[in-house]
Amino acid sequence: MEITKYLQDFAEQVCACGKKHTLTVSRIVVKKGAIAELPEILRELPYKKPFLLADKNTFAAAGKQVCSVLENAKIPYSKYVFPAGEIEPDEKAVGSAVMHFDPTCDLVIAIGSGVINDIGKILANTANLPYFIVGTAPSMDGYASATSSMSMDGLKVSLPSKCADVIIGDIDVLKAAPMHMLKSGLGDMLAKYISIAEWRIAKEITGEYYCERVAELIRTALKRCVDNAEGLLRREEEAVKAVFEGLVIGGVAMAFAGVSRPASGVEHYFSHVWDMRGLEFGSKVDLHGIQCAVGTYIAAGLYEKVLAITPDKEKALAYAKAFDYSAWAEQLRIFLGTAADTMIALEEKEQKYSVAKHQARLQVILEKWDTLCRIIREEIPSQKEIANILEQIDAPKTPAEIGIDCDLLTTFKSTKDIRDKYV
């Protein structure tokens, strides 16, 4: 079934979770030659003059083709192409896009993937204009989300932005993307094993909202990606399409749920911690999806350790009472630099280290231990199975393979401080 209708049909059904699922993306075109349909879509909606946003690489990959298609259709446009090779998704990049924006335009069209998409969504939101994204790589799941993953004051944050009205994935462009970006897309999809498990776990422990239909939407998309994983190395159209559509569905699922739970969990926070260290200390980082793949491999191993635990209430309470937050805050400052200040300020408001809160959570965990273990077994493959999938596409599994050499235990312990989300 064509993906737009598939998601529209999902949204139209009454859901047992009690939430009205709204599809904010009006059209998703994923096919060979999809860029050629852009003039027809513009006339139909109608928009008169788009503002194109790209970087040097994405302009070469698809921007020139977009310009040619618009020129042949006699549709005027303005554009800004970031001159730098590597762009950080931060205040400077957003400011540059805003300063180069042409206010006579009635639409923003970003041409790119992760960073360009995040900046484009903020630009469209700031200008209060509709937003299209022409994807250049199936590398991350932000195409259909209404948030932008940005670096602000040195901290990785998700900012409210503009969800795409139209998503265009031209298979001819997508399958020609750098292989590392194709692997990144599958890595971001593998993260969904952890995210769905943690969403269910959070429902049991904290009473958080959960929707089984949205979870199943993700599971179905994930299975299709894994089933076609081997074809990704050969740039097979079905494999590339499965990953791109899966990533789009991931973004839509977050919009359906109103939270990031369907698509990200602790594996994403590993990536965020490494990104924060990269900003602060200039240490090596990789593509978000690649880091999520490594985070998924690590998380699968951690959950295997959880399954081997025999819960000990007195030991847990004694640890919580003896825990020295001041010492931990200082360790955070050493490990993350200035980003730690924002996390520490967040804790002053959230108080998640409260012994009373810990005791209440612990009681629920003890009462529901068998249920929690069952969820882990149902949702998360073994670490060996994750390794097999990554080996199929010759993707890395460990931080060392992507040049990240910081202490893994401290990285893991830091993930809980990023925001008030049970992981």
PDB file of N, CA and C in Angstrom, residues 261-313:
ATOM      1  N   ARG A 261       8.923   8.535  22.555  1.00  0.00           N
ATOM      2  CA  ARG A 261       9.046   7.145  22.994  1.00  0.00           C
ATOM      3  C   ARG A 261       9.080   6.094  21.880  1.00  0.00           C
ATOM      4  N   PRO A 262       8.226   6.194  20.838  1.00  0.00           N
ATOM      5  CA  PRO A 262       8.223   5.117  19.837  1.00  0.00           C
ATOM      6  C   PRO A 262       9.546   4.955  19.092  1.00  0.00           C
ATOM      7  N   ALA A 263      10.388   5.975  19.125  1.00  0.00           N
ATOM      8  CA  ALA A 263      11.566   5.945  18.256  1.00  0.00           C
ATOM      9  C   ALA A 263      12.902   6.090  18.968  1.00  0.00           C
ATOM     10  N   SER A 264      12.902   6.428  20.253  1.00  0.00           N
ATOM     11  CA  SER A 264      14.205   6.601  20.901  1.00  0.00           C
ATOM     12  C   SER A 264      14.156   6.242  22.376  1.00  0.00           C
ATOM     13  N   GLY A 265      15.268   5.647  22.831  1.00  0.00           N
ATOM     14  CA  GLY A 265      15.419   5.276  24.230  1.00  0.00           C
ATOM     15  C   GLY A 265      16.851   5.502  24.648  1.00  0.00           C
ATOM     16  N   VAL A 266      17.343   4.658  25.519  1.00  0.00           N
ATOM     17  CA  VAL A 266      18.683   4.864  26.061  1.00  0.00           C
ATOM     18  C   VAL A 266      19.751   4.798  24.977  1.00  0.00           C
ATOM     19  N   GLU A 267      19.506   4.033  23.912  1.00  0.00           N
ATOM     20  CA  GLU A 267      20.501   3.933  22.836  1.00  0.00           C
ATOM     21  C   GLU A 267      20.735   5.296  22.180  1.00  0.00           C
ATOM     22  N   HIS A 268      19.668   6.119  22.071  1.00  0.00           N
ATOM     23  CA  HIS A 268      19.819   7.466  21.531  1.00  0.00           C
ATOM     24  C   HIS A 268      20.611   8.349  22.493  1.00  0.00           C
ATOM     25  N   TYR A 269      20.453   8.089  23.777  1.00  0.00           N
ATOM     26  CA  TYR A 269      21.143   8.920  24.757  1.00  0.00           C
ATOM     27  C   TYR A 269      22.646   8.637  24.788  1.00  0.00           C
ATOM     28  N   PHE A 270      23.037   7.416  24.453  1.00  0.00           N
ATOM     29  CA  PHE A 270      24.471   7.152  24.249  1.00  0.00           C
ATOM     30  C   PHE A 270      24.990   8.104  23.168  1.00  0.00           C
ATOM     31  N   SER A 271      24.255   8.175  22.066  1.00  0.00           N
ATOM     32  CA  SER A 271      24.655   9.043  20.957  1.00  0.00           C
ATOM     33  C   SER A 271      24.707  10.500  21.393  1.00  0.00           C
ATOM     34  N   HIS A 272      23.713  10.940  22.170  1.00  0.00           N
ATOM     35  CA  HIS A 272      23.684  12.335  22.626  1.00  0.00           C
ATOM     36  C   HIS A 272      24.884  12.652  23.523  1.00  0.00           C
ATOM     37  N   VAL A 273      25.223  11.729  24.417  1.00  0.00           N
ATOM     38  CA  VAL A 273      26.375  11.941  25.304  1.00  0.00           C
ATOM     39  C   VAL A 273      27.654  12.073  24.475  1.00  0.00           C
ATOM     40  N   TRP A 274      27.840  11.201  23.493  1.00  0.00           N
ATOM     41  CA  TRP A 274      29.040  11.274  22.652  1.00  0.00           C
ATOM     42  C   TRP A 274      29.066  12.580  21.860  1.00  0.00           C
ATOM     43  N   ASP A 275      27.889  13.030  21.385  1.00  0.00           N
ATOM     44  CA  ASP A 275      27.831  14.308  20.668  1.00  0.00           C
ATOM     45  C   ASP A 275      28.206  15.472  21.581  1.00  0.00           C
ATOM     46  N   MET A 276      27.722  15.441  22.820  1.00  0.00           N
ATOM     47  CA  MET A 276      28.040  16.513  23.761  1.00  0.00           C
ATOM     48  C   MET A 276      29.534  16.562  24.055  1.00  0.00           C
ATOM     49  N   ARG A 277      30.147  15.395  24.202  1.00  0.00           N
ATOM     50  CA  ARG A 277      31.592  15.356  24.418  1.00  0.00           C
ATOM     51  C   ARG A 277      32.337  15.856  23.181  1.00  0.00           C
ATOM     52  N   GLY A 278      31.797  15.548  22.018  1.00  0.00           N
ATOM     53  CA  GLY A 278      32.416  16.043  20.789  1.00  0.00           C
ATOM     54  C   GLY A 278      32.399  17.557  20.717  1.00  0.00           C
ATOM     55  N   LEU A 279      31.267  18.166  21.110  1.00  0.00           N
ATOM     56  CA  LEU A 279      31.159  19.624  21.104  1.00  0.00           C
ATOM     57  C   LEU A 279      32.092  20.256  22.126  1.00  0.00           C
ATOM     58  N   GLU A 280      32.191  19.638  23.295  1.00  0.00           N
ATOM     59  CA  GLU A 280      32.964  20.212  24.390  1.00  0.00           C
ATOM     60  C   GLU A 280      34.466  20.006  24.228  1.00  0.00           C
ATOM     61  N   PHE A 281      34.857  18.807  23.825  1.00  0.00           N
ATOM     62  CA  PHE A 281      36.286  18.453  23.832  1.00  0.00           C
ATOM     63  C   PHE A 281      36.860  18.196  22.436  1.00  0.00           C
ATOM     64  N   GLY A 282      36.001  18.264  21.408  1.00  0.00           N
ATOM     65  CA  GLY A 282      36.488  17.994  20.063  1.00  0.00           C
ATOM     66  C   GLY A 282      36.779  16.532  19.815  1.00  0.00           C
ATOM     67  N   SER A 283      36.228  15.653  20.657  1.00  0.00           N
ATOM     68  CA  SER A 283      36.453  14.211  20.489  1.00  0.00           C
ATOM     69  C   SER A 283      35.667  13.704  19.279  1.00  0.00           C
ATOM     70  N   LYS A 284      36.027  12.558  18.796  1.00  0.00           N
ATOM     71  CA  LYS A 284      35.455  12.007  17.571  1.00  0.00           C
ATOM     72  C   LYS A 284      33.989  11.633  17.759  1.00  0.00           C
ATOM     73  N   VAL A 285      33.187  11.955  16.768  1.00  0.00           N
ATOM     74  CA  VAL A 285      31.785  11.532  16.727  1.00  0.00           C
ATOM     75  C   VAL A 285      31.492  10.969  15.342  1.00  0.00           C
ATOM     76  N   ASP A 286      30.392  10.245  15.246  1.00  0.00           N
ATOM     77  CA  ASP A 286      29.998   9.668  13.968  1.00  0.00           C
ATOM     78  C   ASP A 286      28.565  10.079  13.662  1.00  0.00           C
ATOM     79  N   LEU A 287      28.015   9.586  12.569  1.00  0.00           N
ATOM     80  CA  LEU A 287      26.620   9.878  12.243  1.00  0.00           C
ATOM     81  C   LEU A 287      25.716   9.382  13.366  1.00  0.00           C
ATOM     82  N   HIS A 288      24.628  10.120  13.583  1.00  0.00           N
ATOM     83  CA  HIS A 288      23.695   9.790  14.662  1.00  0.00           C
ATOM     84  C   HIS A 288      23.226   8.341  14.579  1.00  0.00           C
ATOM     85  N   GLY A 289      22.832   7.890  13.403  1.00  0.00           N
ATOM     86  CA  GLY A 289      22.328   6.525  13.256  1.00  0.00           C
ATOM     87  C   GLY A 289      23.377   5.464  13.505  1.00  0.00           C
ATOM     88  N   ILE A 290      24.622   5.756  13.125  1.00  0.00           N
ATOM     89  CA  ILE A 290      25.725   4.832  13.405  1.00  0.00           C
ATOM     90  C   ILE A 290      25.922   4.728  14.912  1.00  0.00           C
ATOM     91  N   GLN A 291      25.913   5.873  15.595  1.00  0.00           N
ATOM     92  CA  GLN A 291      26.063   5.871  17.044  1.00  0.00           C
ATOM     93  C   GLN A 291      24.879   5.174  17.723  1.00  0.00           C
ATOM     94  N   CYS A 292      23.677   5.327  17.145  1.00  0.00           N
ATOM     95  CA  CYS A 292      22.511   4.638  17.689  1.00  0.00           C
ATOM     96  C   CYS A 292      22.628   3.126  17.504  1.00  0.00           C
ATOM     97  N   ALA A 293      23.217   2.707  16.395  1.00  0.00           N
ATOM     98  CA  ALA A 293      23.438   1.273  16.169  1.00  0.00           C
ATOM     99  C   ALA A 293      24.366   0.715  17.243  1.00  0.00           C
ATOM    100  N   VAL A 294      25.442   1.432  17.518  1.00  0.00           N
ATOM    101  CA  VAL A 294      26.373   1.016  18.571  1.00  0.00           C
ATOM    102  C   VAL A 294      25.657   1.039  19.923  1.00  0.00           C
ATOM    103  N   GLY A 295      24.861   2.089  20.159  1.00  0.00           N
ATOM    104  CA  GLY A 295      24.104   2.189  21.400  1.00  0.00           C
ATOM    105  C   GLY A 295      23.112   1.053  21.559  1.00  0.00           C
ATOM    106  N   THR A 296      22.509   0.628  20.455  1.00  0.00           N
ATOM    107  CA  THR A 296      21.563  -0.491  20.482  1.00  0.00           C
ATOM    108  C   THR A 296      22.276  -1.792  20.848  1.00  0.00           C
ATOM    109  N   TYR A 297      23.450  -2.003  20.263  1.00  0.00           N
ATOM    110  CA  TYR A 297      24.236  -3.193  20.579  1.00  0.00           C
ATOM    111  C   TYR A 297      24.598  -3.220  22.069  1.00  0.00           C
ATOM    112  N   ILE A 298      25.033  -2.068  22.586  1.00  0.00           N
ATOM    113  CA  ILE A 298      25.388  -1.977  24.005  1.00  0.00           C
ATOM    114  C   ILE A 298      24.153  -2.219  24.876  1.00  0.00           C
ATOM    115  N   ALA A 299      23.052  -1.555  24.519  1.00  0.00           N
ATOM    116  CA  ALA A 299      21.822  -1.664  25.316  1.00  0.00           C
ATOM    117  C   ALA A 299      21.304  -3.095  25.351  1.00  0.00           C
ATOM    118  N   ALA A 300      21.381  -3.800  24.213  1.00  0.00           N
ATOM    119  CA  ALA A 300      20.933  -5.202  24.184  1.00  0.00           C
ATOM    120  C   ALA A 300      21.736  -6.032  25.182  1.00  0.00           C
ATOM    121  N   GLY A 301      23.046  -5.761  25.269  1.00  0.00           N
ATOM    122  CA  GLY A 301      23.883  -6.460  26.241  1.00  0.00           C
ATOM    123  C   GLY A 301      23.525  -6.094  27.671  1.00  0.00           C
ATOM    124  N   LEU A 302      23.219  -4.820  27.901  1.00  0.00           N
ATOM    125  CA  LEU A 302      22.831  -4.370  29.241  1.00  0.00           C
ATOM    126  C   LEU A 302      21.522  -5.032  29.676  1.00  0.00           C
ATOM    127  N   TYR A 303      20.576  -5.161  28.760  1.00  0.00           N
ATOM    128  CA  TYR A 303      19.303  -5.790  29.120  1.00  0.00           C
ATOM    129  C   TYR A 303      19.470  -7.284  29.390  1.00  0.00           C
ATOM    130  N   GLU A 304      20.434  -7.904  28.730  1.00  0.00           N
ATOM    131  CA  GLU A 304      20.736  -9.299  29.074  1.00  0.00           C
ATOM    132  C   GLU A 304      21.239  -9.387  30.513  1.00  0.00           C
ATOM    133  N   LYS A 305      22.009  -8.389  30.940  1.00  0.00           N
ATOM    134  CA  LYS A 305      22.473  -8.356  32.330  1.00  0.00           C
ATOM    135  C   LYS A 305      21.305  -8.128  33.291  1.00  0.00           C
ATOM    136  N   VAL A 306      20.359  -7.289  32.881  1.00  0.00           N
ATOM    137  CA  VAL A 306      19.167  -7.053  33.711  1.00  0.00           C
ATOM    138  C   VAL A 306      18.420  -8.365  33.938  1.00  0.00           C
ATOM    139  N   LEU A 307      18.286  -9.157  32.885  1.00  0.00           N
ATOM    140  CA  LEU A 307      17.558 -10.428  32.990  1.00  0.00           C
ATOM    141  C   LEU A 307      18.248 -11.397  33.951  1.00  0.00           C
ATOM    142  N   ALA A 308      19.538 -11.201  34.180  1.00  0.00           N
ATOM    143  CA  ALA A 308      20.287 -12.096  35.072  1.00  0.00           C
ATOM    144  C   ALA A 308      20.270 -11.629  36.527  1.00  0.00           C
ATOM    145  N   ILE A 309      19.656 -10.455  36.773  1.00  0.00           N
ATOM    146  CA  ILE A 309      19.653  -9.892  38.125  1.00  0.00           C
ATOM    147  C   ILE A 309      18.612 -10.590  39.014  1.00  0.00           C
ATOM    148  N   THR A 310      18.977 -10.818  40.257  1.00  0.00           N
ATOM    149  CA  THR A 310      18.010 -11.182  41.296  1.00  0.00           C
ATOM    150  C   THR A 310      17.801  -9.925  42.134  1.00  0.00           C
ATOM    151  N   PRO A 311      16.630  -9.307  42.062  1.00  0.00           N
ATOM    152  CA  PRO A 311      16.421  -8.027  42.755  1.00  0.00           C
ATOM    153  C   PRO A 311      16.644  -8.140  44.260  1.00  0.00           C
ATOM    154  N   ASP A 312      17.279  -7.122  44.821  1.00  0.00           N
ATOM    155  CA  ASP A 312      17.580  -7.089  46.252  1.00  0.00           C
ATOM    156  C   ASP A 312      17.160  -5.710  46.770  1.00  0.00           C
ATOM    157  N   LYS A 313      16.004  -5.653  47.415  1.00  0.00           N
ATOM    158  CA  LYS A 313      15.427  -4.380  47.853  1.00  0.00           C
ATOM    159  C   LYS A 313      16.340  -3.640  48.817  1.00  0.00           C
TER     160      LYS A 313
END
